[in-house]
Coordinates of C-alpha atoms in Angstrom, one line a residue:
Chain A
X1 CA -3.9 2.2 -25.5
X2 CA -2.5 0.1 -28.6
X3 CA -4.7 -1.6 -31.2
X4 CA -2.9 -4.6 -29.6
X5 CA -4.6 -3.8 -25.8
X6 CA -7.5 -2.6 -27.0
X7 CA -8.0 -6.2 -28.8
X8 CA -7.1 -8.1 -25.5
X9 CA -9.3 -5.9 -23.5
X10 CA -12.2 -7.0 -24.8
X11 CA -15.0 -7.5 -22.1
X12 CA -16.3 -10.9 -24.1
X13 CA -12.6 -12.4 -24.9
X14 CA -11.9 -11.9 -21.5
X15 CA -15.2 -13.0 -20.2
X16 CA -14.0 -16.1 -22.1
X17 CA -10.3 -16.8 -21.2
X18 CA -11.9 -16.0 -17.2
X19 CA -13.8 -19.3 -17.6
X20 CA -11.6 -20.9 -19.2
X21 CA -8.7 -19.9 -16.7
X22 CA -10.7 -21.6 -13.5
X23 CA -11.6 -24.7 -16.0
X24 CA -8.0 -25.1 -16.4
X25 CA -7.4 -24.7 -12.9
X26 CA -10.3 -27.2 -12.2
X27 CA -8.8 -29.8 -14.3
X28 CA -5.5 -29.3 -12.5
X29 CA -6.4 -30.0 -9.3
X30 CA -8.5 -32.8 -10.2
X31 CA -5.5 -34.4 -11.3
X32 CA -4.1 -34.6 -8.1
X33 CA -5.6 -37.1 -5.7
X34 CA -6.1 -36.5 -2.0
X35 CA -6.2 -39.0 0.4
X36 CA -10.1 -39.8 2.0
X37 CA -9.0 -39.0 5.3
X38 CA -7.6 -35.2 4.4
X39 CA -10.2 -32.7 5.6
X40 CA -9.4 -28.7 4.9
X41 CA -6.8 -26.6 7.1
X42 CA -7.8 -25.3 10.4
X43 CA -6.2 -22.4 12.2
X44 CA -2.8 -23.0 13.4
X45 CA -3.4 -24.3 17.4
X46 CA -1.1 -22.4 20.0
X47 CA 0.5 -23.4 23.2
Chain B
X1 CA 16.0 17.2 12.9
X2 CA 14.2 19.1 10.0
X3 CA 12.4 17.6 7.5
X4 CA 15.3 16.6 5.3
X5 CA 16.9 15.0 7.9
X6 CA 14.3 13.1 9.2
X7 CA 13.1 11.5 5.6
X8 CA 14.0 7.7 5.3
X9 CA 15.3 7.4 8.7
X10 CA 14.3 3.9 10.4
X11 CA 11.4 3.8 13.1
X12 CA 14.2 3.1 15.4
X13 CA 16.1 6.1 14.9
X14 CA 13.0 8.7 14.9
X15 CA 12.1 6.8 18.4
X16 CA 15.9 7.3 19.8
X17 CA 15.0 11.0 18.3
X18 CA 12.0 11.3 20.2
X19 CA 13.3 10.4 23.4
X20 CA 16.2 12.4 23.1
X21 CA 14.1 15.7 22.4
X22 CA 15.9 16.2 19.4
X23 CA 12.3 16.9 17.6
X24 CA 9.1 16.6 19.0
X25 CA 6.8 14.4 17.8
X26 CA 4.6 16.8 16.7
X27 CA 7.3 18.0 14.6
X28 CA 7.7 14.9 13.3
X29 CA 4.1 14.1 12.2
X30 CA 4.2 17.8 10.3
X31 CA 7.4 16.6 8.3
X32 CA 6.4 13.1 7.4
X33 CA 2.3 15.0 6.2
X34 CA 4.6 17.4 4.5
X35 CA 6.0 14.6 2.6
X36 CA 3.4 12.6 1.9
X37 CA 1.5 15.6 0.6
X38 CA 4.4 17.0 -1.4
X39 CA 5.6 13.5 -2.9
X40 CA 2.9 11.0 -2.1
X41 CA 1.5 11.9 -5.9
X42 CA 4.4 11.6 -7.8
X43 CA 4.1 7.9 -6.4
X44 CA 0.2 7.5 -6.7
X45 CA 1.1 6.5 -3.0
X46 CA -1.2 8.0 -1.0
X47 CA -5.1 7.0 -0.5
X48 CA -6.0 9.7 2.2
X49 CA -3.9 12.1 4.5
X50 CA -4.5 12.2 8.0
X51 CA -3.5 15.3 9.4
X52 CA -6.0 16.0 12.0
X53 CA -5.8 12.8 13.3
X54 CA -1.8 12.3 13.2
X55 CA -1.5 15.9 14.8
X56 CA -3.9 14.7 17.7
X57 CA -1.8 11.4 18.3
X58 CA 1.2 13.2 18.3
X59 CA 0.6 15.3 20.9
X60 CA -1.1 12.4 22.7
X61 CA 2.4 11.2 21.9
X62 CA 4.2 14.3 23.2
X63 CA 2.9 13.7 26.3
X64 CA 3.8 10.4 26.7
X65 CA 7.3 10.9 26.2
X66 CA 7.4 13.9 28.3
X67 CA 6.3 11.7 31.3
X68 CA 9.3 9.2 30.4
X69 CA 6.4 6.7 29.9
X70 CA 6.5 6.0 26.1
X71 CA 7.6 2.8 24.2
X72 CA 9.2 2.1 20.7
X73 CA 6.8 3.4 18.5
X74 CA 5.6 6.3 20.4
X75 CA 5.6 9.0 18.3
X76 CA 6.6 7.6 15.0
X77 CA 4.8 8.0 12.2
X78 CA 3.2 5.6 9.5
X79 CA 0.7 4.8 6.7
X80 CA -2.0 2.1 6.7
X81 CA -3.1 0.4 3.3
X82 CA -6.5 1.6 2.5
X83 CA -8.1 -2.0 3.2
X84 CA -7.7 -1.1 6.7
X85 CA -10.2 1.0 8.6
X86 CA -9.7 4.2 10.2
X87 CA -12.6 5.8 12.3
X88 CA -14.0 8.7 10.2
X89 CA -11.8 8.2 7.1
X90 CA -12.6 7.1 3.5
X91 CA -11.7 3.5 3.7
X92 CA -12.0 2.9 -0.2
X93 CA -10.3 -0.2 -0.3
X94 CA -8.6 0.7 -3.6
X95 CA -11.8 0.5 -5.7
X96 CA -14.2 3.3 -6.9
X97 CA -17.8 1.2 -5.9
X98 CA -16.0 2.0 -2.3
X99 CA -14.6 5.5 -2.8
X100 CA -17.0 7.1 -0.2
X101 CA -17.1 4.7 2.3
X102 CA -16.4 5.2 6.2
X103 CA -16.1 2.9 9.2
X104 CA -17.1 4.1 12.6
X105 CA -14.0 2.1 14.1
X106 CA -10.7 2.1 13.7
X107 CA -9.5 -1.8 12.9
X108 CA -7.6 -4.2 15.3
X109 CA -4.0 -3.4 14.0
X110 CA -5.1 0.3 13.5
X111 CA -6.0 0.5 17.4
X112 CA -3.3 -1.7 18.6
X113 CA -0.3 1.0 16.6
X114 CA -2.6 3.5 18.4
X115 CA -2.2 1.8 22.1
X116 CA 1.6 1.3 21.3
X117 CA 2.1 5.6 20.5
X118 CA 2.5 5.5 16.8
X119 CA 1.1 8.2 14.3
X120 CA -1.2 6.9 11.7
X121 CA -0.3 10.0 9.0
X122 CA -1.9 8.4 6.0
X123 CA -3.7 5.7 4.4
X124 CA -2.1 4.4 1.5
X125 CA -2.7 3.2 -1.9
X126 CA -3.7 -0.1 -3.2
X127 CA -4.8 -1.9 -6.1
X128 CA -8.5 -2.4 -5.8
X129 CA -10.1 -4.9 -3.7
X130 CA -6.5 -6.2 -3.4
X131 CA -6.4 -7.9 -6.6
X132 CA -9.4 -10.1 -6.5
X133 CA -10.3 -11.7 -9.9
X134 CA -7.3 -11.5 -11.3
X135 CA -6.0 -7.5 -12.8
X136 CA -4.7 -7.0 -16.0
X137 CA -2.9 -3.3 -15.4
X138 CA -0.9 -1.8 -12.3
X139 CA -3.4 1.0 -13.1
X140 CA -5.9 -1.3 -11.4
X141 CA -6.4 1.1 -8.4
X142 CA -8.6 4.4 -7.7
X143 CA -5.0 6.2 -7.0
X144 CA -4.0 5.4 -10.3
X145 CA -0.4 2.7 -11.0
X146 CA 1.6 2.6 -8.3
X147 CA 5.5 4.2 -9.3
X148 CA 8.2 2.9 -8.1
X149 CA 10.4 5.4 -6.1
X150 CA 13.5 4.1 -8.1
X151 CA 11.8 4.9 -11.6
X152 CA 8.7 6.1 -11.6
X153 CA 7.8 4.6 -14.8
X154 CA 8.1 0.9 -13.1
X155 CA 5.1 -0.4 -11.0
X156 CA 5.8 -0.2 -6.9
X157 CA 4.3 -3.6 -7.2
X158 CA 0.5 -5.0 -5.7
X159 CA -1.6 -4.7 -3.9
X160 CA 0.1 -3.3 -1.5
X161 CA 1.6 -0.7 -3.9
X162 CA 1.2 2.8 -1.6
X163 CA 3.3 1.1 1.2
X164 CA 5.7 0.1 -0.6
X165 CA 6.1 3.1 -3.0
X166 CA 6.0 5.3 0.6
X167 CA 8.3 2.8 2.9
X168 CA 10.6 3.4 -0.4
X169 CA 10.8 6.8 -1.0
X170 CA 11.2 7.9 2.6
X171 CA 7.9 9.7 2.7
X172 CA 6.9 7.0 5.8
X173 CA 9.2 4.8 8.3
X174 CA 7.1 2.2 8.0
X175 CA 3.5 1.3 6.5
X176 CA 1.2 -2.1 6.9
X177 CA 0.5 -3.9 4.0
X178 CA -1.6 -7.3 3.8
X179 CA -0.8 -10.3 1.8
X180 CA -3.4 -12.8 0.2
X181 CA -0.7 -14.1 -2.3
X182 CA 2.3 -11.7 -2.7
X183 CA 1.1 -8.6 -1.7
X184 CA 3.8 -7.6 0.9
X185 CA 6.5 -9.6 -1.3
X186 CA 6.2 -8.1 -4.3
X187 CA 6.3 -4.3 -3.5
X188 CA 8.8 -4.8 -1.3
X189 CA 11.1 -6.7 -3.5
X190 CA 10.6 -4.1 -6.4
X191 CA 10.6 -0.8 -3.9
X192 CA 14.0 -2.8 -2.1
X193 CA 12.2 -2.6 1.2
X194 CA 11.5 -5.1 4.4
X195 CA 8.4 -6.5 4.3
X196 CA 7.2 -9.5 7.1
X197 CA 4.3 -11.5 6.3
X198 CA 3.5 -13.2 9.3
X199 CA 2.0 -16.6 9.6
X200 CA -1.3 -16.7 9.1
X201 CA -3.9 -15.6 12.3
X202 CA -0.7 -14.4 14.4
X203 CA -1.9 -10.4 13.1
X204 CA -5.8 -9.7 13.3
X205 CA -7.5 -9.1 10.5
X206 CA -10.8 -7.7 11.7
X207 CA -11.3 -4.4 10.6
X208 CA -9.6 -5.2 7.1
X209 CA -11.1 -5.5 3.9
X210 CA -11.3 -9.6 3.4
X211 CA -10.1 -11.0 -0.1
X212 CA -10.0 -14.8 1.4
X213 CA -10.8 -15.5 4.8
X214 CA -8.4 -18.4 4.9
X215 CA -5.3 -16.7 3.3
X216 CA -5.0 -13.0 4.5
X217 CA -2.2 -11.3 6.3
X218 CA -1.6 -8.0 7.6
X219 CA 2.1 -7.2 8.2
X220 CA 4.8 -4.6 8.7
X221 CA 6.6 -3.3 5.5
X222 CA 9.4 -1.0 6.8
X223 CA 13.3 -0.1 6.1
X224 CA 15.1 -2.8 8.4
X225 CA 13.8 -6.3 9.5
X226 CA 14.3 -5.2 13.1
X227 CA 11.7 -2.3 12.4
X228 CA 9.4 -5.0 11.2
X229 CA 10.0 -7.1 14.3
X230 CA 9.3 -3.8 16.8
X231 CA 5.7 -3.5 14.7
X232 CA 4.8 -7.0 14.8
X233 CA 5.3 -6.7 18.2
X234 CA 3.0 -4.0 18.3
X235 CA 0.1 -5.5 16.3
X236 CA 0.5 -9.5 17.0
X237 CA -1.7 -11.4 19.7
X238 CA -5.3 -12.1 20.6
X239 CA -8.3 -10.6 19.3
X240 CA -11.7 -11.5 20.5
X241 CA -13.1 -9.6 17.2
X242 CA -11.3 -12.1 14.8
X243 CA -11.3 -16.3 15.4
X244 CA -9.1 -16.8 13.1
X245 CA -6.3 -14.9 15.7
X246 CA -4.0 -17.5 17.4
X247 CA -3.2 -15.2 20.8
X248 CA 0.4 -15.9 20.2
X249 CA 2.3 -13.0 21.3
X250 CA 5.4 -11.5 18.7
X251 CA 8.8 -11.4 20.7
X252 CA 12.2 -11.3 19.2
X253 CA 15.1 -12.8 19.9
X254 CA 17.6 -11.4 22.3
X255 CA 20.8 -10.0 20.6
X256 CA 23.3 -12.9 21.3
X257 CA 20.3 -15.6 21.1
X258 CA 20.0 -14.1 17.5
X259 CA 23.6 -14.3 16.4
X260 CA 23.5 -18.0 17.2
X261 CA 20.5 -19.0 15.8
X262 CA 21.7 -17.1 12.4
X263 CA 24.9 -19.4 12.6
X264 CA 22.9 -22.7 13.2
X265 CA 20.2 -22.3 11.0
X266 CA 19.8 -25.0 8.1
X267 CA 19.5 -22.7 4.8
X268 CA 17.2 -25.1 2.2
X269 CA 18.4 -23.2 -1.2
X270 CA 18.0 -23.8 -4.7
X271 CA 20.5 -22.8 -6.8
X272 CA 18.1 -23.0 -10.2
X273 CA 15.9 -19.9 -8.1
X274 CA 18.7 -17.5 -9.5
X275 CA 20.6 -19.5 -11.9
X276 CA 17.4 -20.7 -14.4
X277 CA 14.6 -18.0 -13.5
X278 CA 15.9 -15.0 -12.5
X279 CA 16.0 -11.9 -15.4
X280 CA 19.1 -11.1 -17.2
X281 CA 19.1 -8.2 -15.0
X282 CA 18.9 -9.2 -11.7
X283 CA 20.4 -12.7 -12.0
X284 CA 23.9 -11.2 -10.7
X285 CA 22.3 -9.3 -7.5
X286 CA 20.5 -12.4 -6.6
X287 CA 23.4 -14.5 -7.1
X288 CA 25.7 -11.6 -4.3
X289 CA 23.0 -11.9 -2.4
X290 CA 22.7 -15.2 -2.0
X291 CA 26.7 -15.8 -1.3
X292 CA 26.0 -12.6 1.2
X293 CA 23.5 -14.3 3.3
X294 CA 25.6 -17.5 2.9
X295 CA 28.6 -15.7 4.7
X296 CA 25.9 -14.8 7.8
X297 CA 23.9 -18.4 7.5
X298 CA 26.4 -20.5 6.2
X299 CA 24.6 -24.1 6.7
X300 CA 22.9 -24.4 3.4
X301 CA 21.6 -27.6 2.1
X302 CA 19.1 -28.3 -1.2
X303 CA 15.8 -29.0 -0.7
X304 CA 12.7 -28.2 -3.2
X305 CA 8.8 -27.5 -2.5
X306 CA 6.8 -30.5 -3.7
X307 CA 5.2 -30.8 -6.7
X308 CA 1.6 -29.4 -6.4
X309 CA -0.5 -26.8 -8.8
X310 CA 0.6 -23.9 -6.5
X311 CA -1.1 -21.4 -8.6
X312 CA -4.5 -23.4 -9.3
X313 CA -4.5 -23.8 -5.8
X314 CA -4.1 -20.5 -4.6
X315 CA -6.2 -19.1 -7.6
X316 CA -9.1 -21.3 -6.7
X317 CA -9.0 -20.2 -3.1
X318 CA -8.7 -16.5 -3.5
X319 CA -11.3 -16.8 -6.3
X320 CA -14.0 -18.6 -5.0
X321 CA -13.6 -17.0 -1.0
X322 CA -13.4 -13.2 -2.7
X323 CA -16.4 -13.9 -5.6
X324 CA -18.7 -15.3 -2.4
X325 CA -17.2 -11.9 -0.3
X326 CA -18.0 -9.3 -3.1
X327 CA -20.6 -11.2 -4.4
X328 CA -23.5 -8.0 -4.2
X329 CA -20.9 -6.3 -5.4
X330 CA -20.3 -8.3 -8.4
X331 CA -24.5 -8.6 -9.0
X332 CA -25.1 -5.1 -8.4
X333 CA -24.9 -1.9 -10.8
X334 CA -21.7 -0.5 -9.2
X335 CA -19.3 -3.3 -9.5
X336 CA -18.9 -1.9 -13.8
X337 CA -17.1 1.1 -11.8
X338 CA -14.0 -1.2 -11.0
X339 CA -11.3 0.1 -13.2
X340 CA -9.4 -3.1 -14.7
X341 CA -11.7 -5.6 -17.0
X342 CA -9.8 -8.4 -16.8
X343 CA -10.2 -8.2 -13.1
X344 CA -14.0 -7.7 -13.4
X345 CA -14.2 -10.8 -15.8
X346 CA -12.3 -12.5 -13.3
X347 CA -14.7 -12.0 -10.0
X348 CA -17.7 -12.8 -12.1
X349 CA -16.1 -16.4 -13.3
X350 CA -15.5 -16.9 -10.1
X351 CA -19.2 -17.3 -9.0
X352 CA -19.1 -20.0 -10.9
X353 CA -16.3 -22.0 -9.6
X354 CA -17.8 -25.3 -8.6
X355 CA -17.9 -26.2 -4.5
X356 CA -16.0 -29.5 -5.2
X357 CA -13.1 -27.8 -7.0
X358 CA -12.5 -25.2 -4.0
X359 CA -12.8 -27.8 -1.1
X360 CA -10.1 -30.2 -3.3
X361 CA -8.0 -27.0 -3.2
X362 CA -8.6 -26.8 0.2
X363 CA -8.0 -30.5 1.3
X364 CA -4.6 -29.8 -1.2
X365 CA -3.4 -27.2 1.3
X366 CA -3.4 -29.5 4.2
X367 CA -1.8 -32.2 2.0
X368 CA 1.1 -29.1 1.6
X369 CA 0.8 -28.2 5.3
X370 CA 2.0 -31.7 5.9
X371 CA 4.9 -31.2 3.3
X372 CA 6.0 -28.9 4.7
X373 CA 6.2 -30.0 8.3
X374 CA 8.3 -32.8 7.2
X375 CA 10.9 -30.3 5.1
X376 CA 10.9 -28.2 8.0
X377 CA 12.5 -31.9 10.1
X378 CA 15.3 -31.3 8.2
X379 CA 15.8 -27.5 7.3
X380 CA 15.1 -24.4 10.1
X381 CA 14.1 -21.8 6.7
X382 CA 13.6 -21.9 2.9
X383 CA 15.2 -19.2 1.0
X384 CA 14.1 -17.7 -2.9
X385 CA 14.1 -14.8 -4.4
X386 CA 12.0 -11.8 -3.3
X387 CA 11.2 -12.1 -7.1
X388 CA 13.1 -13.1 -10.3
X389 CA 12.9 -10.0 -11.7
X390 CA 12.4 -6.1 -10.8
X391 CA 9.6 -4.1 -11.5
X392 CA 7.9 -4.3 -14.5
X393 CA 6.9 -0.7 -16.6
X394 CA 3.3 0.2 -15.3
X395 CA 2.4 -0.3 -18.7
X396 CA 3.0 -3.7 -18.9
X397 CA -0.2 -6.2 -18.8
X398 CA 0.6 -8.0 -15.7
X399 CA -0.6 -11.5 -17.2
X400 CA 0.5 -11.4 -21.0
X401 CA 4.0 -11.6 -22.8
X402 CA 5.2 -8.0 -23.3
X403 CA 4.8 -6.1 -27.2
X404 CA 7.1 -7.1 -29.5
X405 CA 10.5 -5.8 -28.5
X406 CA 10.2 -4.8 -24.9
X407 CA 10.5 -6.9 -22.0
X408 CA 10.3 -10.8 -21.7
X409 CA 7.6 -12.6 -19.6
X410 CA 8.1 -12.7 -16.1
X411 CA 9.7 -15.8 -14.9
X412 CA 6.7 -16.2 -12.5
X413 CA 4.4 -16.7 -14.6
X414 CA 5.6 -20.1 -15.7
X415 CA 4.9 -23.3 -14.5
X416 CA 6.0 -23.1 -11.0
X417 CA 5.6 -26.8 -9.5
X418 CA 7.5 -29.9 -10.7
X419 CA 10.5 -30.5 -11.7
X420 CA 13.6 -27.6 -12.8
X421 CA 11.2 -25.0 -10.5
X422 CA 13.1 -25.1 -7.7
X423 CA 11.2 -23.1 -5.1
X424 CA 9.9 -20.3 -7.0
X425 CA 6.1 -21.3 -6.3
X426 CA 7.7 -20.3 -3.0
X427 CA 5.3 -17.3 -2.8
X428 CA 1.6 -19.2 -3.4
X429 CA 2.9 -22.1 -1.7
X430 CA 3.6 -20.2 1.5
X431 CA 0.5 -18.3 1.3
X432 CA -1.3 -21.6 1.2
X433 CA 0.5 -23.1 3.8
X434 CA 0.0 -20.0 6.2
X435 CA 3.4 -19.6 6.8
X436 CA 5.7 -16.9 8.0
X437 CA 8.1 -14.8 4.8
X438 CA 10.5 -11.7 5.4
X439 CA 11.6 -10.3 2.2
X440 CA 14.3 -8.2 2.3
X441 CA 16.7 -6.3 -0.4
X442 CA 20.2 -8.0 -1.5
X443 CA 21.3 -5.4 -4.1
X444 CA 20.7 -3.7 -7.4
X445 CA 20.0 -5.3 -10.7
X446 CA 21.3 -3.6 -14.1
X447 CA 18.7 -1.1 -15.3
X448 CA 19.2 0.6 -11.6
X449 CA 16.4 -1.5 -9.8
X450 CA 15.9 -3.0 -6.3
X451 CA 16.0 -7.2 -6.0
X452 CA 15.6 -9.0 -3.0
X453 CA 15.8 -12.4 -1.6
X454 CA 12.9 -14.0 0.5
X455 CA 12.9 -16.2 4.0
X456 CA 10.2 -18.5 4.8
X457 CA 10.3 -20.6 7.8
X458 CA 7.3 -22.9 9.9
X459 CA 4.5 -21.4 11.9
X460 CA 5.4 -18.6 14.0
X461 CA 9.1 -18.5 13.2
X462 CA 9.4 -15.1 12.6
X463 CA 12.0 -14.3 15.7
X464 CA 14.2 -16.5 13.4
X465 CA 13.3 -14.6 10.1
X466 CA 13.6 -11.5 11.7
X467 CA 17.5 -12.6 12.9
X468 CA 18.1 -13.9 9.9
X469 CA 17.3 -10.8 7.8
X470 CA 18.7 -8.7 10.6
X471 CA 21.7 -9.9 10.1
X472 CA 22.1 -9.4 6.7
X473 CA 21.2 -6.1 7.2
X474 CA 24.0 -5.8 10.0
X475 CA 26.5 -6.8 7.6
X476 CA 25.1 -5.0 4.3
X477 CA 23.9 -1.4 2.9
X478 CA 21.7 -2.3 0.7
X479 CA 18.3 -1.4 2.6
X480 CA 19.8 1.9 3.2
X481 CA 20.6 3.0 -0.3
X482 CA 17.9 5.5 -1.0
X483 CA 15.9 6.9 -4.1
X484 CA 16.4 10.4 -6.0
X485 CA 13.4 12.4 -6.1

């Protein structure tokens, strides 16, 4: 392993850019606005 | 046959074989184990071999045929990706926390490939717990990276990366491989093999390993797309043990039924999938294979995904879903023996992501469910690339621009919603959407790797997936080219 992978390996930088990946995801889909009536998926229905 | 001659042969022409009593299917079980033991490691391929148990089900087999009373798969060999059970084998799931566990039952797809004749001969490699959390490394995986038959210093691709490093180098006809988000697409576009990922509850999933209750697939990965079509048969339909299984039964269509279909079908393309995001090196295979499939589907017309965080979506799903699955795991003293940190970092964020933030991911798939009802009014099937590039060197952090001097980022990982990206969120937006995807090869790029093209059509369109890709295949080699050892 490089001095390079060793560096972005690291349990706390990573530990970091984790939480800061789903914050940025978060903020993401915040943005986009849903209308009151949507509820989640269900499974697909069949004849 | 002898072993040589029955290496990379489709699951249709060892079952023509069979009934013809040109090898037995014991025979045949003994030169595929002899394969997978002799090559499965170059490949880090193989999870477990099954020889006591694929030498029982062929003679099971044997008999079967000798009374005239066998079907399409009787007798044919194939590997299962460790996330499926197999009563009495290791089921590790990919991951060393799991390396000696064992299910008393084999699962749903498992047993149903057992009704049906075929030979389970080995479960195969994976990347551990399928990915969850987010790996850095192809060397995410108890087996080690997964090579890529066509350069064993490229990655086979994840999670599924033992079925299609096996499907690829011959050493099985055909293998099942589950998708959460890209896990049947991706090794089969870099191993150039078939791979179906059917819409979502049509293929059971009890008995399998769970990532994301709401976005996992099991599917066929094999040499042709009418292989595929022959397993899904095989392994689609009810399940009392799963709720999420529809009960819709997997037929194909009939030959000329097919043809015509094939002919009619409304192609939705974008032309900026090849021409602004595929590599250097596989831009000109894409762009044959696109005016190849033209020439069997002629009636393209432009249309584009909407614009939606397709990644923050699916991330947030898988996330949240796997953190809650593996959660003791994650709490617990063994989870530190997970090989990749990134991923570990990964699963332990994702306890943390807030209930709000996944249910607004979730109310966002039905808002692209609804999308894509209304593109499919106009189009029958979306077509992208299998992926924009070919395999990456197993080296290569999976997340992060390459060191200075070797290869450039992969065009995936930029933003993939909004306007200029076409439909390469086609992957995570199909995922999301639970719709059907056949992926199939379309050539070679430059440095002497696979590229394919992917097919994604409404719920429970796979007959016209399936006669879409099968004829391609009619009218091209390019699924038959094979490895060198």
């Amino acid at each position: 392993m490089t001095e390079e992978e060793r560096s972005i390996d690291d349990p706390a930088r990573l530990a970091d850019e984790a939480r800061e990946n789903a914050q940025k995801a978060a903020t993401e889909l915040r943005a986009q606005r849903v209308p009151i009536e949507t509820e989640p998926p269900t499974v697909f229905k069949t004849d | 046959m002898n072993e040589s001659e029955v290496r990379f042969c489709t699951a249709a022409e060892l079952a023509s074989a069979l009934r013809r009593r040109r090898i037995s299917a014991l025979e045949l079980a003994r030169a595929y184990l002899d394969l997978l033991e002799e090559l499965g490691p170059k490949y880090n391929a193989v999870a477990a071999l099954m020889p006591e148990r694929a030498l029982d089900e062929a003679r099971r087999a044997d008999r079967a045929l000798a009374k005239k009373d066998g079907g399409p798969l009787t007798g044919v060999p194939y590997g299962a990706k460790d996330l499926l059970a197999a009563r009495g084998a290791p089921t590790t799931w990919g991951a060393p926390p799991y390396r000696d566990q064992i299910f008393g039952q084999d699962a749903t797809v498992v047993a149903k490939l057992k009704r049906s004749g075929a030979v389970l001969a080995a479960k195969l490699a994976m990347v551990e717990l399928a990915g969850g959390g987010g790996y850095r490394y192809p060397s995410a995986s108890l087996q080690g990276p997964g090579r890529n038959p066509w350069n064993t210093e490229r990655w086979s691709g994840g999670s599924s990366s033992g079925s299609g490093a096996a499907v690829g180098a011959g050493l099985v006809p055909f293998a099942i491989g589950s998708e959460t988000s890209g896990s049947i697409g991706t090794p089969s576009a870099y191993c150039g093999v078939t791979g179906l990922r059917p819409t979502y509850g049509a293929v059971s999933r009890k008995g399998a390993m769970a990532l994301s209750w709401t976005l996992d697939k099991l599917g066929p990965m094999a040499r042709t797309a009418d292989d595929c079509a022959t397993v899904l048969e095989a392994i689609a339909g009810a399940d009392t043990g799963d709720p999420t299984a529809s009960g819709k039964r997997f037929r194909p269509l009939a030959a000329r039924a097919a043809a015509s279909a094939a002919k009619r079908a409304r192609i939705a393309f974008a032309e900026e999938d090849v021409s602004e995001h595929a590599s250097p090196e596989a831009k000109r295979a894409l762009e044959k294979g696109v005016a190849e499939l033209r020439r069997v589907a002629p009636k393209f017309v432009r249309a584009t995904l909407p614009a939606m965080p397709f990644g923050p979506m699916v991330t947030t799903v898988y996330s949240a879903e796997g953190a809650e699955i593996f959660a003791e795991l994650i709490e617990g003293k063994r989870f530190e023996q997970l090989v990749d940190a990134r991923q570990k970092a990964g699963l332990r964020a994702a306890l943390e992501i807030k209930a709000r933030d996944y249910l607004h991911a979730m109310r966002l798939r039905t808002r692209l469910q609804q999308a894509f009802a209304a593109m499919f009014r106009d189009v029958d099937v979306i077509l992208s690339v299998g992926r924009a590039m070919t395999a990456t060197p197993i080296t290569q952090p999976l997340d992060n621009p390459a060191p200075p001097g070797g290869p450039k980022p992969p065009p995936d990982k930029r933003n993939l919603s909004g306007p200029g990206s076409g439909n390469m969120g086609l992957i995570a937006a199909g995922n999301l959407a639970g719709i059907p995807a056949i992926f199939f090869p379309c050539g070679f790029a430059t440095d002497g790797l696979p590229v394919g093209l992917q097919l994604v059509g409404p719920p429970f369109s796979e007959p016209l997936l399936v006669a879409l890709a099968s004829a391609f295949q009619r009218e091209t080699d390019h699924h038959l080219k094979r490895p060198r050892d």
